[in-house]
PDB file of C-alpha atoms and ligand atoms in Angstrom:
ATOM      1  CA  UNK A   1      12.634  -0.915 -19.705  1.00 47.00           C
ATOM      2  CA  UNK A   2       9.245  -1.660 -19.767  1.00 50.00           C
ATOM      3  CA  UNK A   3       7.553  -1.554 -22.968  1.00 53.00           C
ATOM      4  CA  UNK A   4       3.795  -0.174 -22.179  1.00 55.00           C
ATOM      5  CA  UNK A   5       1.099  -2.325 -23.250  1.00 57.00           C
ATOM      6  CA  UNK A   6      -1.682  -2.102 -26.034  1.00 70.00           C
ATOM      7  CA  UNK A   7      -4.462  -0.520 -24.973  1.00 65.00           C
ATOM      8  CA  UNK A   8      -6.852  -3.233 -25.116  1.00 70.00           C
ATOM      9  CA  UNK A   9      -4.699  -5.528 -22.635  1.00 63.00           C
ATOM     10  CA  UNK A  10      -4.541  -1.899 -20.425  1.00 61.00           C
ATOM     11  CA  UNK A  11      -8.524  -2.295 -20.024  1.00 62.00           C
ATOM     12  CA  UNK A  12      -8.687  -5.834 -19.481  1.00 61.00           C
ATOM     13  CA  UNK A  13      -5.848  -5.800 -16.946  1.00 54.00           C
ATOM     14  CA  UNK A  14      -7.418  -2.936 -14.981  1.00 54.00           C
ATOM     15  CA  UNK A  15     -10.535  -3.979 -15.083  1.00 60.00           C
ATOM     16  CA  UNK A  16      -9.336  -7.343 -14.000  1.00 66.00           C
ATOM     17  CA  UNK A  17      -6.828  -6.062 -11.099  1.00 87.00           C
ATOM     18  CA  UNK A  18      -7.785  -8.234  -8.391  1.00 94.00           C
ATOM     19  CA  UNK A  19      -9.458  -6.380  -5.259  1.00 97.00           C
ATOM     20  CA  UNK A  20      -6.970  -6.845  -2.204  1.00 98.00           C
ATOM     21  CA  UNK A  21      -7.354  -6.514   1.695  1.00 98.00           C
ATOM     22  CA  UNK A  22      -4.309  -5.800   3.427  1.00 98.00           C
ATOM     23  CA  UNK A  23      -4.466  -5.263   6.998  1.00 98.00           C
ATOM     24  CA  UNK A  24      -2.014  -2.363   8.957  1.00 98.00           C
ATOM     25  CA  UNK A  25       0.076  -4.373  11.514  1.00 98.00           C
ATOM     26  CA  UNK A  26      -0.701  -0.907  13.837  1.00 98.00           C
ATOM     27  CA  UNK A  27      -3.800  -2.220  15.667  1.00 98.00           C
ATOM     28  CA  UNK A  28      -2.374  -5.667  16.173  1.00 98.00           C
ATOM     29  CA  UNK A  29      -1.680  -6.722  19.881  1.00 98.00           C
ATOM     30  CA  UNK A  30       2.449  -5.980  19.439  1.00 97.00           C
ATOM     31  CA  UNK A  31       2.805  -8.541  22.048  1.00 98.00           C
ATOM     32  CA  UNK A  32       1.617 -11.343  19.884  1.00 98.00           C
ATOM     33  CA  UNK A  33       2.375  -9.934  16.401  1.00 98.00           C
ATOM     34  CA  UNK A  34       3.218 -12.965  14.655  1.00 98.00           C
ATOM     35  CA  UNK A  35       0.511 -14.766  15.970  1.00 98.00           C
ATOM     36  CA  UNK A  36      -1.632 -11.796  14.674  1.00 98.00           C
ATOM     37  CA  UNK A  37      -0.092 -11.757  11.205  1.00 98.00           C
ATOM     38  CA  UNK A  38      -0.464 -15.379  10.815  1.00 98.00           C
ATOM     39  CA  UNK A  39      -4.457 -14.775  12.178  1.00 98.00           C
ATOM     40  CA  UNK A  40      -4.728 -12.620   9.504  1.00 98.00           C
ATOM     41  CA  UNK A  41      -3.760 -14.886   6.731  1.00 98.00           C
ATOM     42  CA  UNK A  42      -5.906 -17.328   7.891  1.00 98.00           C
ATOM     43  CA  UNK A  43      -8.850 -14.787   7.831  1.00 98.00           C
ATOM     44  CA  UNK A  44      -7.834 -14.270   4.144  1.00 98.00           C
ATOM     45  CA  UNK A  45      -5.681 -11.291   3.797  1.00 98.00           C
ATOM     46  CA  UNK A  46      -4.620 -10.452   0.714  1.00 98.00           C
ATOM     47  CA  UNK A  47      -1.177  -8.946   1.720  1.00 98.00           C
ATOM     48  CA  UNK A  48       0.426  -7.459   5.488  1.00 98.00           C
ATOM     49  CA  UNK A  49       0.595  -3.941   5.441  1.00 98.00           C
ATOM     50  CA  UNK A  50       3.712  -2.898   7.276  1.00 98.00           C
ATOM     51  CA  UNK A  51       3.975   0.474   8.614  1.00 98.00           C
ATOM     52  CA  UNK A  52       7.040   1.793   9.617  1.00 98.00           C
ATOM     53  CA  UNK A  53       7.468   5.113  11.103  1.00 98.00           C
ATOM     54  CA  UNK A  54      11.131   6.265  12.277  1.00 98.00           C
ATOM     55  CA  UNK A  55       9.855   9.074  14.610  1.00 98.00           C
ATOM     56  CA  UNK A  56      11.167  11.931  12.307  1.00 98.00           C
ATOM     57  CA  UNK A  57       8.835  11.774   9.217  1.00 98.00           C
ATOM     58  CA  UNK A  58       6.168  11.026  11.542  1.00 98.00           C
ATOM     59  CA  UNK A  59       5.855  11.624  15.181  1.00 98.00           C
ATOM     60  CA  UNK A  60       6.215   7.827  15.999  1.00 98.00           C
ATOM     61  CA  UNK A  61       8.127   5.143  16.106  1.00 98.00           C
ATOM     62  CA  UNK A  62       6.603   1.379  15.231  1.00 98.00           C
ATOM     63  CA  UNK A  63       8.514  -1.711  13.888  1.00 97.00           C
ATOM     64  CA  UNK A  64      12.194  -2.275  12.448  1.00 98.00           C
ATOM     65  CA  UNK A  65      13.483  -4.758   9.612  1.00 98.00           C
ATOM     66  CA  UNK A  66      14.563  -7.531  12.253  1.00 98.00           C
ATOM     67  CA  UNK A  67      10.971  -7.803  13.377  1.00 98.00           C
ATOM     68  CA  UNK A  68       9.182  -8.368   9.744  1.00 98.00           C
ATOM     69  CA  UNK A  69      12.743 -10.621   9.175  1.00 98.00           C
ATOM     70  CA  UNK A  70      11.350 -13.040  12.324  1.00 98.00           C
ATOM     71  CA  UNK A  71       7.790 -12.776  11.119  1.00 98.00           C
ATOM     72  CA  UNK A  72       7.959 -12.880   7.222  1.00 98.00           C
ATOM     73  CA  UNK A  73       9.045 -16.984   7.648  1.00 98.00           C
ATOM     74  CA  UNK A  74       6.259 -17.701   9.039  1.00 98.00           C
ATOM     75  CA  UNK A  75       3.501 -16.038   6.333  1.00 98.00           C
ATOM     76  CA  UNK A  76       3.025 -17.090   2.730  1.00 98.00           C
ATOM     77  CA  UNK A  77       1.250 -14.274   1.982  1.00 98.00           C
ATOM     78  CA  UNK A  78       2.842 -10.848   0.114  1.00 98.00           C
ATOM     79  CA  UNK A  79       4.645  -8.582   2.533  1.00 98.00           C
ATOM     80  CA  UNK A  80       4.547  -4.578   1.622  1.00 98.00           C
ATOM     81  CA  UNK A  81       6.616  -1.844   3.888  1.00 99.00           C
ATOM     82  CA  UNK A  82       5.064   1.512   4.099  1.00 99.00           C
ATOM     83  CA  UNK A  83       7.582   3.793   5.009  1.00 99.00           C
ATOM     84  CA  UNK A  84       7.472   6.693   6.719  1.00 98.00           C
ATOM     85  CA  UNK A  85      10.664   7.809   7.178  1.00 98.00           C
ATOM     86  CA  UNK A  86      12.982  10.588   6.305  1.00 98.00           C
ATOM     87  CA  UNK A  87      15.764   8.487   4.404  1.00 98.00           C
ATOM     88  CA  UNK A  88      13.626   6.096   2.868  1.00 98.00           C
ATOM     89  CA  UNK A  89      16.879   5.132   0.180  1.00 98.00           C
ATOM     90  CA  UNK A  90      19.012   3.874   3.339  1.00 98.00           C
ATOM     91  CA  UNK A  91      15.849   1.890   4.841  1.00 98.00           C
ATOM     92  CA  UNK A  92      14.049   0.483   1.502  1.00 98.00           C
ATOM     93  CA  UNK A  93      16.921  -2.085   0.983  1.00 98.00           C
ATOM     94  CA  UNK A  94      16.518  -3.163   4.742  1.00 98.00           C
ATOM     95  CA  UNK A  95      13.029  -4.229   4.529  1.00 98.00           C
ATOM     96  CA  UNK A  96      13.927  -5.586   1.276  1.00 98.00           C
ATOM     97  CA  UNK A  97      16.563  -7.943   2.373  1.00 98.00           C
ATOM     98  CA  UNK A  98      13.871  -8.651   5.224  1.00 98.00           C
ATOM     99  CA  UNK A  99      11.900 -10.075   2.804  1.00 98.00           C
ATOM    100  CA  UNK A 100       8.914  -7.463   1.964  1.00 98.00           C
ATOM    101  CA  UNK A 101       8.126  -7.777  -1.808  1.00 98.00           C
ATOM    102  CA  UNK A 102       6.946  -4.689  -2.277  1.00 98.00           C
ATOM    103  CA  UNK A 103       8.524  -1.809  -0.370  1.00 99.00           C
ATOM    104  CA  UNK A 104       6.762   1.834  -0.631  1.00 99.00           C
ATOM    105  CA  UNK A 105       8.604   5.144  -0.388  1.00 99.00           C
ATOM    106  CA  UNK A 106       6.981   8.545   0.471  1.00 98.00           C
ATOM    107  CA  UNK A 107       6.805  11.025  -2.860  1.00 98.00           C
ATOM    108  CA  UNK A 108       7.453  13.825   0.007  1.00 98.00           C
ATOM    109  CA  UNK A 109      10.357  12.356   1.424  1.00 98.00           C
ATOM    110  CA  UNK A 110      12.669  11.520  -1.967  1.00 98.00           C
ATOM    111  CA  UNK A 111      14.790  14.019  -3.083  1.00 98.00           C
ATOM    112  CA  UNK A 112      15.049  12.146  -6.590  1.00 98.00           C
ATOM    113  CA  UNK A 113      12.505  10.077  -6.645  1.00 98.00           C
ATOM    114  CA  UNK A 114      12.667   8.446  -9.944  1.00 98.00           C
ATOM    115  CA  UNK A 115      16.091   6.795  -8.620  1.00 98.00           C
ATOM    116  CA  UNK A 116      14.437   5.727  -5.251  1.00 98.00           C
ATOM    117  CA  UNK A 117      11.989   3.623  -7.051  1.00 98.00           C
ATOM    118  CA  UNK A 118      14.667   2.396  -9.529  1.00 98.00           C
ATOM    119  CA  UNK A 119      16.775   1.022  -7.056  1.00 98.00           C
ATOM    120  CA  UNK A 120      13.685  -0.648  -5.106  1.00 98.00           C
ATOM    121  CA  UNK A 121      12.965  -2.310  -8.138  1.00 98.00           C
ATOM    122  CA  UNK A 122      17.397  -2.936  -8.978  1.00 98.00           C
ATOM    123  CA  UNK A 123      17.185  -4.405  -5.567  1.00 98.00           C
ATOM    124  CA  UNK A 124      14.177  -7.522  -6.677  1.00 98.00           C
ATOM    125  CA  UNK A 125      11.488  -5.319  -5.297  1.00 98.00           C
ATOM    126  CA  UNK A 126       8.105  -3.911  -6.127  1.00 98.00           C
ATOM    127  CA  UNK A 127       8.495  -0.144  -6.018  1.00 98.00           C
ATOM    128  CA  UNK A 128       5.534   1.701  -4.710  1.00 99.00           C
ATOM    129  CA  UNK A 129       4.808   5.507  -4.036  1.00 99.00           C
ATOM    130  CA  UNK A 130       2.703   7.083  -1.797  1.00 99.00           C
ATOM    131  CA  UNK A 131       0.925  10.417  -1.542  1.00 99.00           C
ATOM    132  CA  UNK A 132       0.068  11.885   1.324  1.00 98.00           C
ATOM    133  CA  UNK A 133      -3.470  13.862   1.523  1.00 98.00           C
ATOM    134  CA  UNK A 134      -2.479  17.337   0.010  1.00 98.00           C
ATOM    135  CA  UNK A 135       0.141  15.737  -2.522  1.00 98.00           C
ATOM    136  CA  UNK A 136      -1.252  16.240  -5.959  1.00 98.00           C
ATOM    137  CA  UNK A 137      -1.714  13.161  -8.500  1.00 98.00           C
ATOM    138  CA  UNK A 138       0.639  15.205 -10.842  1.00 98.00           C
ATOM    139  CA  UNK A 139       3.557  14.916  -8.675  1.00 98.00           C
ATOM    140  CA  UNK A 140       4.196  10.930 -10.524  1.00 98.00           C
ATOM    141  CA  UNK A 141       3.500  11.916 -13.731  1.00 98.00           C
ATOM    142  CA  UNK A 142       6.476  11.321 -14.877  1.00 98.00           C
ATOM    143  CA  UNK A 143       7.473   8.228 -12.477  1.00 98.00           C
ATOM    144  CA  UNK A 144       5.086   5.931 -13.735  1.00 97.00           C
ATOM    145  CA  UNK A 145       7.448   3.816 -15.675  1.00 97.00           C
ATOM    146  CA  UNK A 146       9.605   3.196 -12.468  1.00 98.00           C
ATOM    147  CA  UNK A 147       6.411   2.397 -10.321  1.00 98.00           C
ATOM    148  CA  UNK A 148       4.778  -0.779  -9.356  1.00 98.00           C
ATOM    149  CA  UNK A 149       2.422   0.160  -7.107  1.00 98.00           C
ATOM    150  CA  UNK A 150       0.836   3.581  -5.787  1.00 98.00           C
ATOM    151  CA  UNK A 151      -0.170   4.242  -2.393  1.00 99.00           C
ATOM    152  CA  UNK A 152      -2.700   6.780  -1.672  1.00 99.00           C
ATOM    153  CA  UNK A 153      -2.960   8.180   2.331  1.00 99.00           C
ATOM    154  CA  UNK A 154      -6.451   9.467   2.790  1.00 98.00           C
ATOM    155  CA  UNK A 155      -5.223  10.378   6.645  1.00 98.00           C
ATOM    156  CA  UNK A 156      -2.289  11.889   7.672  1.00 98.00           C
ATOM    157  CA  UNK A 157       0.405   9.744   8.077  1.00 98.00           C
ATOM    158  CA  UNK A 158       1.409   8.589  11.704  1.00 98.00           C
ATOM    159  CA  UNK A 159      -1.497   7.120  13.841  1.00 97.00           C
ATOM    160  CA  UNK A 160      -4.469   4.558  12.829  1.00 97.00           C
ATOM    161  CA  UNK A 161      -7.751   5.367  13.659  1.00 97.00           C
ATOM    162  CA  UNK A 162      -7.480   8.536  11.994  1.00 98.00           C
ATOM    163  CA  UNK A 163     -10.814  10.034  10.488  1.00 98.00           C
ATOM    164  CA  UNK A 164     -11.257   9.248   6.720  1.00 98.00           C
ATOM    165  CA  UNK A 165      -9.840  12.005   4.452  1.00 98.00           C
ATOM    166  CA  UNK A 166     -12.375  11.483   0.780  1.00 98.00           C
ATOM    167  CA  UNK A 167      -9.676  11.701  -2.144  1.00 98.00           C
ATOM    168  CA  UNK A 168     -12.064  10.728  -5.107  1.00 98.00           C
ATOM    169  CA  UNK A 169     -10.928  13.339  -7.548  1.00 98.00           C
ATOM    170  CA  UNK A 170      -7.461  12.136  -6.945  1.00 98.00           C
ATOM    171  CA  UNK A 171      -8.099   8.251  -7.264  1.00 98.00           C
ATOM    172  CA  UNK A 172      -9.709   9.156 -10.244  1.00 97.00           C
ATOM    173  CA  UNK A 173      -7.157  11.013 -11.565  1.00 98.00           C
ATOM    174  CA  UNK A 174      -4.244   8.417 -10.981  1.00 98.00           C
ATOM    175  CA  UNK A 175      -6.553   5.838 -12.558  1.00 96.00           C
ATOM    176  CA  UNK A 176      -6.741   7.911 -15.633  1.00 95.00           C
ATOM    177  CA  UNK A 177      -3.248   8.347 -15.466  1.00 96.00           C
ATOM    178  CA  UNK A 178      -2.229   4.421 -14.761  1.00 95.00           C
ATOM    179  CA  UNK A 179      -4.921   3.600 -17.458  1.00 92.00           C
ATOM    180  CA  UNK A 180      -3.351   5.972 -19.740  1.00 92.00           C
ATOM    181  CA  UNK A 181       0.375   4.931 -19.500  1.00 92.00           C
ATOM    182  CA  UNK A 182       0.009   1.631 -20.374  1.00 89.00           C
ATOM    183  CA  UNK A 183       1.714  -0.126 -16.837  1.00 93.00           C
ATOM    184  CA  UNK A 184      -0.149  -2.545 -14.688  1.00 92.00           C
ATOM    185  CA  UNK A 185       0.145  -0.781 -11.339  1.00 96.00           C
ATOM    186  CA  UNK A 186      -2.092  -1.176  -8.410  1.00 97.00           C
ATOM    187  CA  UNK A 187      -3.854   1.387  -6.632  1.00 97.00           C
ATOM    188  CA  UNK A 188      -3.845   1.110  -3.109  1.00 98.00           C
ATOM    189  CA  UNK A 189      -5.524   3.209  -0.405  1.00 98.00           C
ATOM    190  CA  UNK A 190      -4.524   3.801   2.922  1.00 99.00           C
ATOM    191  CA  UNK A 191      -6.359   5.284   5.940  1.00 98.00           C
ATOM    192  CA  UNK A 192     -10.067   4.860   7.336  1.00 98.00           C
ATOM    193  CA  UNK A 193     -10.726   2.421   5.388  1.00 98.00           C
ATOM    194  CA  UNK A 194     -13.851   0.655   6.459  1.00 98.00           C
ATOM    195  CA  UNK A 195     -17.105  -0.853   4.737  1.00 98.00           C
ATOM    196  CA  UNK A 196     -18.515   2.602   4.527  1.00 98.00           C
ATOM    197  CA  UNK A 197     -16.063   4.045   3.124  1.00 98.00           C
ATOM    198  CA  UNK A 198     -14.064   0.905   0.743  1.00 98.00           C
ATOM    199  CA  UNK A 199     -16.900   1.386  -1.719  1.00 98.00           C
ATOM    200  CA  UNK A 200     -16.170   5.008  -3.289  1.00 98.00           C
ATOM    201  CA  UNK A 201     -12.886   4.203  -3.469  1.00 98.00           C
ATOM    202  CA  UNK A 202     -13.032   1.073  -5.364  1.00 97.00           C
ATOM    203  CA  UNK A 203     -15.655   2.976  -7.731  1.00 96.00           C
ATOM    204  CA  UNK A 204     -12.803   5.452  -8.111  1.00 97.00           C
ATOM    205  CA  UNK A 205     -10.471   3.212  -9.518  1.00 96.00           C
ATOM    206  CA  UNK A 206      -8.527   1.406  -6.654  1.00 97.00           C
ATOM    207  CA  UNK A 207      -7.999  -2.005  -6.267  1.00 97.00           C
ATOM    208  CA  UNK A 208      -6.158  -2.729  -2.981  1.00 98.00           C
ATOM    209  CA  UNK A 209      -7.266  -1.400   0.651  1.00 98.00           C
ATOM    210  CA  UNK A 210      -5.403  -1.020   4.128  1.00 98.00           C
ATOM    211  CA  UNK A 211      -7.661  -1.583   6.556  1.00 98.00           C
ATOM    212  CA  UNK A 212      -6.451  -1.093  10.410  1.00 98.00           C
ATOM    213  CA  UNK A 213      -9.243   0.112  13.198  1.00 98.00           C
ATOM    214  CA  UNK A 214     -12.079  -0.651  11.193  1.00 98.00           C
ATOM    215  CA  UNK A 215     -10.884  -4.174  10.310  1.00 98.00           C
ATOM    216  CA  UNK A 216      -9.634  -5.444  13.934  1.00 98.00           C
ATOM    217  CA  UNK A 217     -12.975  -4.144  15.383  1.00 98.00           C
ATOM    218  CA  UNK A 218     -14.110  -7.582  13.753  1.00 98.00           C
ATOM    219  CA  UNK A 219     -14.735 -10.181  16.171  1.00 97.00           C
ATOM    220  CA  UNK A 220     -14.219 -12.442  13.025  1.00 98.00           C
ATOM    221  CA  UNK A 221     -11.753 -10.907  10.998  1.00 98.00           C
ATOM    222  CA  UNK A 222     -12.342 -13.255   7.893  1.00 98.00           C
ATOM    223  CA  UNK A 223     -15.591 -12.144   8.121  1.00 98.00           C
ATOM    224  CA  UNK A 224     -13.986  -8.442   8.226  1.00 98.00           C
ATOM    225  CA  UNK A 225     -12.034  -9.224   5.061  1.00 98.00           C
ATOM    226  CA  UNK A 226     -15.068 -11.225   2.972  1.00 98.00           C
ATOM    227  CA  UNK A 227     -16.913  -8.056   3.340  1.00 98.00           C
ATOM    228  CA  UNK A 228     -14.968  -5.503   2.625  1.00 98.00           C
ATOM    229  CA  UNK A 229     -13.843  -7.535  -0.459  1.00 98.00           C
ATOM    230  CA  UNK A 230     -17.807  -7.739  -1.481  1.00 98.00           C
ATOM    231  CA  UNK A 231     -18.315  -4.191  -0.965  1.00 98.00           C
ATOM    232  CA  UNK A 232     -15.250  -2.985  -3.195  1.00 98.00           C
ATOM    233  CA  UNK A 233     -15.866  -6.282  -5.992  1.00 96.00           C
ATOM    234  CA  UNK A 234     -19.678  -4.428  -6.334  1.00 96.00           C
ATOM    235  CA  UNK A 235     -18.869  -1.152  -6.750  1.00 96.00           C
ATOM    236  CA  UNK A 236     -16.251  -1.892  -9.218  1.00 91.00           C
ATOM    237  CA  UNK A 237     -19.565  -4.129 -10.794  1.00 83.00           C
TER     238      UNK A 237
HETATM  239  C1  LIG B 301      -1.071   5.556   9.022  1.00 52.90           C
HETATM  240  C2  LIG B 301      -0.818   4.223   8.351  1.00 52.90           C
HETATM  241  C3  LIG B 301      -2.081   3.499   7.981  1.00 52.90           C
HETATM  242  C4  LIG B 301      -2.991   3.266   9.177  1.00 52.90           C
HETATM  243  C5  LIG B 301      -4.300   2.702   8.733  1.00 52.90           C
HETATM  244  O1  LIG B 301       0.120   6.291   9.059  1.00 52.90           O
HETATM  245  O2  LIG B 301      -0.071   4.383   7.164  1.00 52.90           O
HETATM  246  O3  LIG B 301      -1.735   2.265   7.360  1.00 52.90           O
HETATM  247  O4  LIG B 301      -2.365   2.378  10.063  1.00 52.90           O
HETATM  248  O5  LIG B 301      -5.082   2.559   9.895  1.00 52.90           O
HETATM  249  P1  LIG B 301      -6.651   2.841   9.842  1.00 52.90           P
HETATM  250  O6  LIG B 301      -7.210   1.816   8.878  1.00 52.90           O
HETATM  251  O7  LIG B 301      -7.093   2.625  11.273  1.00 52.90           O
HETATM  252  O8  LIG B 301      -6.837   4.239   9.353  1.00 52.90           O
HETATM  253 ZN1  LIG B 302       0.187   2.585   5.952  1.00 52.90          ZN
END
């Protein structure tokens, strides 16, 4: 059981949260995607944004636990899994035992959530939740304790490249509520993220981006990375 912390530590760690880039393996050239993951820790990424999609939750289908298992060996860098699947309790301990450290289940897709993120955590990971677009802040309320890290979709899950869906209200509102509840969890955001766009949500209260399209349209992608850090570190300033 975590105890929550004194308020004063509660500030200083969220003010303190450390802005983080972590780039969607969707855009990468599949053909090469170890060479790309290894690219992008080089360019300075923060963490490798996994997204796996069974075909059922979302109409498509992209990488399975053996392929992050062949990959993760060859990173130092923090490996998350964003699934989008329908039995995300079956799957989490697969990518898991693949060696992602923080594995994220869909709010919509967990019949009993609070035990989903439980057994992440049972299992040595770093349970994460994620809201998609019309899923209201509310809907972890009372989850919080169990959660490690939130994952807010501002597209509809499925596809990069998607247009940008603005969520500020509802970063806000999770801040309040993270700030509030005395946990350290980070707030991630996930879809059209680019350096238009990075800004408002860091000045809403997140700390850690996905960044797919917008990122690999980079010719340098450390350049990619340094400035969408800068953009997010000043309007968190
Ligand atoms: C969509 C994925 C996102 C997406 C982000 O279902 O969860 O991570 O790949 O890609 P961009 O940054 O292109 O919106
Ligand atoms: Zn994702």
């Amino acid at each position: 059981m975590r105890l929550a912390r004194h308020p004063l530590a509660i500030m200083v760690a969220r003010v303190n949260r450390p802005i983080e880039i972590a780039p969607s393996i969707l855009p990468a050239d599949f053909a090469r995607l170890g060479e790309e993951c290894i690219d992008l820790e080089k360019a300075g990424a923060h963490r490798i944004h996994w997204d796996v999609m069974d075909g059922v939750f979302v109409p498509n289908i992209t990488v399975g636990p053996d392929v992050v298992k062949s990959i993760r060996p060859h990173l130092t860098i923090h490996c998350e899994a964003h699934l989008m699947v329908m039995k995300p309790d079956e799957i989490a301990p697969l990518y898991l035992a693949a060696g992602c450290e923080t594995v994220m289940v869909h709010a919509e897709a967990c019949t009993h959530l609070h035990r989903s993120l439980n057994n992440i955590r049972t299992l040595g990971g770093r349970s994460g939740v994620v809201l998609n677009p019309h899923t209201p802040a509310s809907t972890i309320q009372h989850v919080l304790d169990q959660t490690d890290h939130i994952l807010v979709m501002t597209v509809n899950p499925g596809f990069g490249g998607q247009a940008y869906i603005p969520l500020l209200d509802k970063i806000a509102e999770l801040k309040a509520m993270v700030d509030a509840s005395g946990y350290e969890i980070d707030i991630e955001i996930d879809g059209g993220i680019s350096a238009t766009t990075i800004g408002e949500c860091a000045a809403a209260g997140a700390n850690v981006f996905v960044s797919g399209s917008a990122l690999f349209k980079y010719d340098d992608k450390a350049e990619g990375i340094a400035e969408l850090t800068s953009i997010a570190e000043a309007a968190r300033a």
